[in-house]
C-alpha positions as a printed NumPy array, in Angstrom:
array([[  4.927,  -4.579,  17.052],
       [  3.854,  -5.677,  13.567],
       [  0.605,  -7.239,  14.796],
       [ -0.178,  -4.152,  16.888],
       [  0.456,  -1.853,  13.917],
       [ -1.8  ,  -3.982,  11.707],
       [ -4.599,  -3.755,  14.3  ],
       [ -4.137,   0.029,  14.458],
       [ -4.436,   0.245,  10.662],
       [ -7.645,  -1.817,  10.642],
       [ -9.162,   0.056,  13.603],
       [ -8.358,   3.398,  11.953],
       [-10.129,   2.279,   8.773],
       [-13.11 ,   1.148,  10.84 ],
       [-13.323,   4.654,  12.337],
       [-13.755,   6.098,   8.839],
       [-10.247,   7.486,   8.471],
       [ -7.677,   6.618,   5.795],
       [ -4.418,   5.328,   7.32 ],
       [ -1.024,   4.391,   5.973],
       [  1.618,   2.194,   7.572],
       [  5.175,   3.432,   7.058],
       [  8.455,   1.584,   7.51 ],
       [ 12.105,   2.162,   6.776],
       [ 12.796,  -1.154,   5.024],
       [ 11.148,  -3.285,   2.356],
       [ 11.327,  -6.251,   4.729],
       [  9.224,  -4.438,   7.332],
       [  6.789,  -3.256,   4.635],
       [  6.361,  -6.884,   3.503],
       [  5.77 ,  -8.025,   7.102],
       [  3.205,  -5.268,   7.668],
       [  1.379,  -5.993,   4.407],
       [  1.223,  -9.689,   5.301],
       [ -0.019,  -8.943,   8.833],
       [ -2.778,  -6.571,   7.685],
       [ -3.988,  -8.975,   4.987],
       [ -3.959, -11.858,   7.481],
       [ -5.912,  -9.896,  10.106],
       [ -8.402,  -8.621,   7.518],
       [ -8.986, -12.19 ,   6.338],
       [ -9.406, -13.415,   9.941],
       [-12.068, -10.749,  10.498],
       [-13.84 , -11.602,   7.226],
       [-12.988,  -8.166,   5.794],
       [-10.812,  -9.474,   2.959],
       [-12.575, -12.516,   1.608],
       [-13.223, -14.104,  -1.706],
       [-11.357, -15.686,  -4.514],
       [ -7.892, -14.715,  -5.627],
       [ -8.541, -12.717,  -8.802],
       [ -4.934, -12.646, -10.005],
       [ -1.343, -13.523,  -9.128],
       [  1.46 , -11.314, -10.412],
       [  5.   , -10.661,  -9.224],
       [  4.69 , -13.436,  -6.657],
       [  1.722, -11.66 ,  -5.02 ],
       [ -1.855, -12.877,  -4.81 ],
       [ -4.556, -10.245,  -5.223],
       [ -8.147, -10.387,  -3.969],
       [-10.893,  -7.88 ,  -4.814],
       [-10.628,  -5.267,  -2.056],
       [ -6.839,  -5.54 ,  -1.669],
       [ -4.963,  -2.247,  -1.273],
       [ -2.151,  -1.851,  -3.804],
       [  0.664,   0.528,  -4.649],
       [  1.986,   1.063,  -8.17 ],
       [  5.744,   0.965,  -8.511],
       [  6.445,   2.384, -11.969],
       [  5.234,   5.196, -14.198],
       [  3.364,   4.069, -17.294],
       [  1.68 ,   6.318, -19.808],
       [  0.198,   3.46 , -21.863],
       [ -2.409,   1.966, -19.537],
       [ -6.151,   2.13 , -20.092],
       [ -9.187,   3.02 , -18.029],
       [-11.891,   0.384, -17.631],
       [-13.767,   2.271, -20.393],
       [-10.801,   1.89 , -22.775],
       [ -9.457,   5.469, -22.695],
       [ -5.724,   6.062, -22.328],
       [ -4.557,   6.608, -18.758],
       [ -1.273,   7.316, -17.053],
       [ -0.332,   5.651, -13.78 ],
       [  2.46 ,   6.961, -11.622],
       [  4.983,   5.418,  -9.29 ],
       [  3.618,   5.551,  -5.743],
       [ -0.078,   5.819,  -6.644],
       [ -2.339,   3.738,  -4.434],
       [ -5.676,   2.122,  -5.043],
       [ -7.962,  -0.832,  -4.489],
       [ -8.262,  -3.999,  -6.573],
       [-11.705,  -4.205,  -8.171],
       [-11.242,  -7.267, -10.397],
       [ -8.594,  -9.233, -12.226],
       [ -7.603, -12.187, -14.378],
       [ -4.457, -13.822, -15.721],
       [ -4.077, -10.849, -18.087],
       [ -5.055,  -7.767, -16.072],
       [ -5.91 ,  -6.076, -12.784],
       [ -8.594,  -3.415, -12.507],
       [ -7.574,  -0.836,  -9.882],
       [ -9.706,   2.005,  -8.507],
       [ -7.106,   4.716,  -7.97 ],
       [ -7.355,   6.764,  -4.784],
       [ -6.356,  10.104,  -6.221],
       [ -8.239,  10.352,  -9.507],
       [-11.147,   8.102,  -8.549],
       [-11.14 ,   6.293, -11.856],
       [-10.532,   2.636, -12.617],
       [ -7.473,   1.646, -14.623],
       [ -6.886,  -1.719, -16.207],
       [ -3.247,  -2.676, -15.78 ],
       [ -2.06 ,  -5.006, -18.509],
       [  0.2  ,  -8.04 , -18.564],
       [  3.44 ,  -6.203, -19.312],
       [  3.069,  -3.912, -16.297],
       [  1.916,  -6.725, -14.018],
       [  4.411,  -9.407, -15.008],
       [  7.233,  -6.918, -14.468],
       [  6.206,  -6.838, -10.79 ],
       [  5.158,  -3.182, -10.715],
       [  2.149,  -3.754,  -8.429],
       [  2.506,  -4.59 ,  -4.75 ],
       [  0.244,  -4.742,  -1.735],
       [ -0.236,  -1.2  ,  -0.483],
       [ -1.264,  -1.354,   3.166],
       [  2.274,  -0.357,   4.121],
       [  4.783,   1.772,   2.223],
       [  8.425,   2.611,   2.654],
       [  9.084,   6.086,   3.975],
       [ 10.72 ,   6.956,   0.677],
       [  7.646,   5.914,  -1.346],
       [  5.322,   7.917,   0.949],
       [  7.094,  11.239,   0.369],
       [  4.633,  13.81 ,  -0.856],
       [  1.578,  11.769,   0.174],
       [ -0.978,  12.687,   2.808],
       [ -3.314,  10.368,   4.698],
       [ -5.626,  10.945,   7.64 ],
       [ -3.379,   8.908,   9.944],
       [  0.24 ,   7.869,   9.406],
       [  1.476,   4.927,  11.488],
       [  5.275,   4.647,  11.442],
       [  6.604,   1.245,  12.52 ],
       [ 10.083,   0.444,  13.81 ],
       [ 13.255,   2.427,  14.092],
       [ 15.086,   0.915,  11.09 ],
       [ 15.986,   3.738,   8.742],
       [ 14.621,   6.331,  11.163],
       [ 17.229,   9.051,  10.67 ],
       [ 16.295,  12.712,  11.006],
       [ 14.964,  13.287,   7.49 ],
       [ 13.045,   9.995,   7.394],
       [ 11.531,  10.726,  10.793],
       [ 10.287,  14.053,   9.466],
       [  8.615,  12.326,   6.504],
       [  7.11 ,   9.588,   8.677],
       [  5.784,  11.977,  11.282],
       [  4.29 ,  14.465,   8.821],
       [  2.215,  12.284,   6.442],
       [ -0.885,  12.19 ,   8.656],
       [ -3.303,  15.127,   8.508],
       [ -5.154,  14.149,  11.711],
       [ -2.521,  12.087,  13.557],
       [  0.968,  10.654,  13.257],
       [  1.89 ,   7.633,  15.381],
       [  5.208,   5.901,  15.972],
       [  5.193,   2.243,  17.043],
       [  8.538,   0.916,  18.252],
       [  9.731,  -1.777,  20.63 ],
       [ 11.158,  -0.951,  24.054],
       [ 14.738,  -1.827,  22.988],
       [ 14.388,   0.516,  19.996],
       [ 13.282,   3.343,  22.3  ],
       [ 16.374,   2.867,  24.437]])
């Protein structure tokens, strides 16, 4: 199920659409993030040196990330003040032991996240999100994975995040 969902995410990206993987638990989100990164690396689509390691996570230029805390004291790459918000997503551009440069999806500008934000563990891989974190977001395709935490309200969120399509991937026992 996890490997299939990761392939769907990659294939959706290859078709020019912007997907999101959704899950009901942090454990499933971690498994999905690992699977997508592994498959991207196997296909040569996520290659290169590790630019930074923070919060127990390794980051490579091109990695998708999600921000996990509001901060109104970050800077753009040009040095101007910038706010980042919990749940924002983006792509790693560069990094070091002291910072990560992230191209944010929504505002299309690059922010430089500093040591305090990073060492607190407020950045995570962002190929998959919990249903809760995805509330209010819209992607081209939403791919919900597993039935854990799939109660009525969560199902509504999971199955309404995709503008073009919403998919549910579950195992046969979960369907029963």
